[in-house]
mmCIF file of C-alpha atoms in Angstrom:
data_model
loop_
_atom_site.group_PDB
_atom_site.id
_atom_site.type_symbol
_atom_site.label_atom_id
_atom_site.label_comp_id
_atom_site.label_asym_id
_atom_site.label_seq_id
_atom_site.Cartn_x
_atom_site.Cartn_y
_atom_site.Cartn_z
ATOM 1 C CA UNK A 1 53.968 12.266 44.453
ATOM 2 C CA UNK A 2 57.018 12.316 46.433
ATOM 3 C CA UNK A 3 59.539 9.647 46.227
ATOM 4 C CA UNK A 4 62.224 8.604 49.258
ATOM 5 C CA UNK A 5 64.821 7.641 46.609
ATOM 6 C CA UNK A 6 66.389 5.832 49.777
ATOM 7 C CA UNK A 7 63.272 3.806 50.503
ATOM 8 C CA UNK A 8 62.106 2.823 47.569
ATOM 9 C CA UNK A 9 64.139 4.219 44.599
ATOM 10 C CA UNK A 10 62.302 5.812 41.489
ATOM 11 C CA UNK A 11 62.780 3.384 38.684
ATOM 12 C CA UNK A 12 62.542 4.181 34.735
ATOM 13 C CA UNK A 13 61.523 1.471 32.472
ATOM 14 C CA UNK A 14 61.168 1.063 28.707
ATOM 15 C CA UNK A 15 57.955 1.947 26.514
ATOM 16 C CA UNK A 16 58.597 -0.192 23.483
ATOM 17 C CA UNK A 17 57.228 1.077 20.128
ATOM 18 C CA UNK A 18 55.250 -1.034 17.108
ATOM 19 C CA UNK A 19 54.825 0.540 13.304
ATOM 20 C CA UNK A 20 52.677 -0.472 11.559
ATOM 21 C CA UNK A 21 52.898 -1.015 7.788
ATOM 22 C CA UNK A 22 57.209 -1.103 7.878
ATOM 23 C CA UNK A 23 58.605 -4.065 6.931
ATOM 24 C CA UNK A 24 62.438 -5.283 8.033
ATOM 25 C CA UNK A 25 63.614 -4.901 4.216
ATOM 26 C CA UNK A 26 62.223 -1.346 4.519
ATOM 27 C CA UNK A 27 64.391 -0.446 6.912
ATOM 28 C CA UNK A 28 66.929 -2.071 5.560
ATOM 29 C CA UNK A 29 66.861 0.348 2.334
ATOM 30 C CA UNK A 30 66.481 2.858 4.773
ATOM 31 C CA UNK A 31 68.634 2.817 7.130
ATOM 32 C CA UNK A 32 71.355 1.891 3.849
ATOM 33 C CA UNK A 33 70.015 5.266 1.929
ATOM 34 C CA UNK A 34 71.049 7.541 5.633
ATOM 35 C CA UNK A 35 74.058 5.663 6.360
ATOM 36 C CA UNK A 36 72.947 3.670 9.465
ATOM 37 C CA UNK A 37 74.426 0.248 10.434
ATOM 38 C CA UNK A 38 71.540 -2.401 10.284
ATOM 39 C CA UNK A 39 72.282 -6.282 11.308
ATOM 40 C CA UNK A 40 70.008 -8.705 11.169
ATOM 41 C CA UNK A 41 70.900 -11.378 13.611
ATOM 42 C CA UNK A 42 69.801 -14.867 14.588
ATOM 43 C CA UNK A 43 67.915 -14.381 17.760
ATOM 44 C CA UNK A 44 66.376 -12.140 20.621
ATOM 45 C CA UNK A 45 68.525 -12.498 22.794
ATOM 46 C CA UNK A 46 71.508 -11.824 20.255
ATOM 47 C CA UNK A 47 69.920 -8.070 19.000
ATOM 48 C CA UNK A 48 68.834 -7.599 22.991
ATOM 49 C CA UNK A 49 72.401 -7.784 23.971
ATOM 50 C CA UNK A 50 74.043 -5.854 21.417
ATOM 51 C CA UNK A 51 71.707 -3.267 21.831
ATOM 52 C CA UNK A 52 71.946 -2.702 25.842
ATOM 53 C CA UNK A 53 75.201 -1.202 25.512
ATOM 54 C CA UNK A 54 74.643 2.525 25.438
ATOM 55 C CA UNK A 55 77.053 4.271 23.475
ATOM 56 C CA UNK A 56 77.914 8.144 23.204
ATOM 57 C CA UNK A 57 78.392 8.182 19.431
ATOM 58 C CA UNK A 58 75.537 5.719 18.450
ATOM 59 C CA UNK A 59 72.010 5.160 19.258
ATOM 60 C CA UNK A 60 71.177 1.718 19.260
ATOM 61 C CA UNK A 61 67.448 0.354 18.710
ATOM 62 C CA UNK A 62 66.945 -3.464 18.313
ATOM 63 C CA UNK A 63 63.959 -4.530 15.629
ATOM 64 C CA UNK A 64 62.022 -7.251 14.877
ATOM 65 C CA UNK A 65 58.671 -8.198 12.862
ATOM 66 C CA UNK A 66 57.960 -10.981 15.212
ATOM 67 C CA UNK A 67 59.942 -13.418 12.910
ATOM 68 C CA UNK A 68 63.437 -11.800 12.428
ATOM 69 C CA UNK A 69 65.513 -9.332 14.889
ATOM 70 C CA UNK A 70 67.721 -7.175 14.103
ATOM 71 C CA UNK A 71 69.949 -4.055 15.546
ATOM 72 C CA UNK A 72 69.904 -0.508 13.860
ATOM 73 C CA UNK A 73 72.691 1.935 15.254
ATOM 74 C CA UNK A 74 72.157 5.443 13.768
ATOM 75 C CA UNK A 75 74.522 8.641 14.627
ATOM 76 C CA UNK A 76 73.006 10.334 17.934
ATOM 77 C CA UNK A 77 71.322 13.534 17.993
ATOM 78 C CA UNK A 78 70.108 13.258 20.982
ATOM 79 C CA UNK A 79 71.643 11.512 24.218
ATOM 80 C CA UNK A 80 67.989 10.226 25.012
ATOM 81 C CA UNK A 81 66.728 7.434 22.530
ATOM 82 C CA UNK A 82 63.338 8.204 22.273
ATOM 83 C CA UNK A 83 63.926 11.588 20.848
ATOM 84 C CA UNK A 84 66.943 10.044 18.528
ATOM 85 C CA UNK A 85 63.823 7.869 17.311
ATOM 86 C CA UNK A 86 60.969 9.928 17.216
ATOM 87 C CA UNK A 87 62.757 13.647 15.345
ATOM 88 C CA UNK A 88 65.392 11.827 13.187
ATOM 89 C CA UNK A 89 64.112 7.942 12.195
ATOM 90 C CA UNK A 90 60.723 8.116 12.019
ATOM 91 C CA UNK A 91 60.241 11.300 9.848
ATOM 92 C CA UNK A 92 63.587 9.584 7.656
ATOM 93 C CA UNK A 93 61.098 6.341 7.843
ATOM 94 C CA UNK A 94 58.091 8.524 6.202
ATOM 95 C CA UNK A 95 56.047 7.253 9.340
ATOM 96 C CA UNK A 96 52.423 9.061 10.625
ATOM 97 C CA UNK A 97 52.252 9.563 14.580
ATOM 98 C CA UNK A 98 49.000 7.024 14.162
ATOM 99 C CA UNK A 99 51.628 4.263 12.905
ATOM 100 C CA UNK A 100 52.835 4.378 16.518
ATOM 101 C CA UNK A 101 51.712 2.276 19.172
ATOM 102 C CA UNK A 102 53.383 2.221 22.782
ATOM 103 C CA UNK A 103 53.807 -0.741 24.906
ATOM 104 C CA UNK A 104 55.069 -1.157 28.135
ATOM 105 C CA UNK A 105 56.928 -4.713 27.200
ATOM 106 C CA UNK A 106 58.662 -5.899 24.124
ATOM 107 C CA UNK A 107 56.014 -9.213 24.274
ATOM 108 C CA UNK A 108 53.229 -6.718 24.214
ATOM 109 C CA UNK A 109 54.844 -4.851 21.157
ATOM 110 C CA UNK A 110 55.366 -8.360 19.439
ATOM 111 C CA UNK A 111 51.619 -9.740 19.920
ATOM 112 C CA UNK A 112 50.790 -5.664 18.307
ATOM 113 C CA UNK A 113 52.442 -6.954 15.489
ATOM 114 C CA UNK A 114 50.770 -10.045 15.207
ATOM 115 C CA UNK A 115 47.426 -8.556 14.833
ATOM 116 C CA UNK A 116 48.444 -5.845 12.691
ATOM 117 C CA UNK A 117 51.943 -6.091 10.269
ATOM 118 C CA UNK A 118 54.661 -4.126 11.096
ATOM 119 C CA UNK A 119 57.794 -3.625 13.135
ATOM 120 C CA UNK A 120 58.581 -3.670 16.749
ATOM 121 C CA UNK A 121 61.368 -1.115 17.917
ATOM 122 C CA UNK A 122 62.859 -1.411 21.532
ATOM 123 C CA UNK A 123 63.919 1.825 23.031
ATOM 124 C CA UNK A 124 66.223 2.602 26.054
ATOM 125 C CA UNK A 125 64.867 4.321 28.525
ATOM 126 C CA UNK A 126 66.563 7.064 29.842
ATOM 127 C CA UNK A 127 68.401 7.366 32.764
ATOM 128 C CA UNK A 128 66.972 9.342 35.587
ATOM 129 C CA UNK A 129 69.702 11.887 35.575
ATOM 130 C CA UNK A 130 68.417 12.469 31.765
ATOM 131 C CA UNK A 131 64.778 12.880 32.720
ATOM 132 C CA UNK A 132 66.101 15.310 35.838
ATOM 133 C CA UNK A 133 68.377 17.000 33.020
ATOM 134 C CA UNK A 134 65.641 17.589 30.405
ATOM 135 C CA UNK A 135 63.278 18.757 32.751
ATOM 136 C CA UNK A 136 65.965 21.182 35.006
ATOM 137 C CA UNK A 137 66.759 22.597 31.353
ATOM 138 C CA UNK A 138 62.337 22.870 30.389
ATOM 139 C CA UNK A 139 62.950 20.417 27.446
ATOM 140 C CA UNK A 140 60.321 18.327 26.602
ATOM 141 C CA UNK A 141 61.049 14.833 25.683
ATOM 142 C CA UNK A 142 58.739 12.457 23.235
ATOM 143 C CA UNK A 143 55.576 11.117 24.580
ATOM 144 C CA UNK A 144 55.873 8.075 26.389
ATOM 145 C CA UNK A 145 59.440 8.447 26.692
ATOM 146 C CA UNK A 146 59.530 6.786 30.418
ATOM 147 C CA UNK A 147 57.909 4.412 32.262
ATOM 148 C CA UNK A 148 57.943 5.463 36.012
ATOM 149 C CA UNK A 149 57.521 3.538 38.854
ATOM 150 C CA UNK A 150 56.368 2.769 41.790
ATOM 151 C CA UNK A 151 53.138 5.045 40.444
ATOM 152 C CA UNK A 152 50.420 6.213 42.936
ATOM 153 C CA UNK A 153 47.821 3.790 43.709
ATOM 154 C CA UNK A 154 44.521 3.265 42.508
ATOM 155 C CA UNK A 155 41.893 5.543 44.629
ATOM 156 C CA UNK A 156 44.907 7.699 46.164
ATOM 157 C CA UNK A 157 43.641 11.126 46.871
ATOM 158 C CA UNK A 158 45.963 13.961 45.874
ATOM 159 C CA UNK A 159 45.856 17.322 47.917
ATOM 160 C CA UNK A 160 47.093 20.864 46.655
ATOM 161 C CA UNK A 161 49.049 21.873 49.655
ATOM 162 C CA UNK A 162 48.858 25.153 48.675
ATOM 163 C CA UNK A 163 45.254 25.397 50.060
ATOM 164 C CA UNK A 164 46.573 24.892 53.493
#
């Protein structure tokens, strides 16, 4: 699908992540044991604006299990957040790839965790100079790293135009 960035700009949005069966006092220990800052704080809207800040040094991921937020910063190893989270905290977190459920808003992530115990994690998206940067070098980046839109509509037919 080909995008007129002047028309109607390409826009990246968040996929939010639930785990299941991780409590906040896990990650707590956690995140003490690797040497990660971890504040709980009173609100949503306090750990959602502490954590929109991107910073070069520090990835920044707010938490919450529906009842508490809070904001982990670990050291970066990655300037995209989703890979930060998915090769250095969830193998340090001893977490399964079936733990992990994706959601498209931070409300859908919460109601996950309603129905089944666990944490929500909100991830950054990348920028779209990332995504061009990752795929200009062949990297691959996590699943569900991006949402994209706008995204072709239902019942759009797609042509190879090499069949021309």
């Amino acid at each position: 699908m080909l995008v007129d960035q002047n028309d109607q700009a390409l826009r990246i949005g968040p996929i939010h992540r639930s785990v299941a069966a991780v409590t906040l006092s896990d990650l707590s220990e956690l995140s003490e044991q690797r040497g990660d800052s971890f504040e709980v704080l009173t609100d949503r809207e306090r750990a959602l604006s502490c954590w929109t800040d991107p910073d070069d040094d520090m990835a920044a991921f707010a938490v919450s299990d529906g009842q508490a937020w809070a904001v982990l910063r670990t050291k970066r190893t990655h300037e995209v957040d989703a890979t930060v989270l998915h090769e250095s905290l969830l193998p340090a977190w001893h977490v399964a790839d079936q733990q992990v459920g994706y959601h498209h808003s931070l409300d859908q992530a919460l109601n996950a965790t309603s129905r089944q115990p666990g944490l929500v994690v909100a991830v950054r998206p990348p920028t779209l100079a990332q995504v061009m940067d990752a795929a200009a070098r062949g990297l691959r980046m996590p699943r569900k790293s991006t949402s994209f839109s706008p995204k072709p509509r239902m019942g759009v037919v797609m042509r190879d135009l090499r069949d021309a």
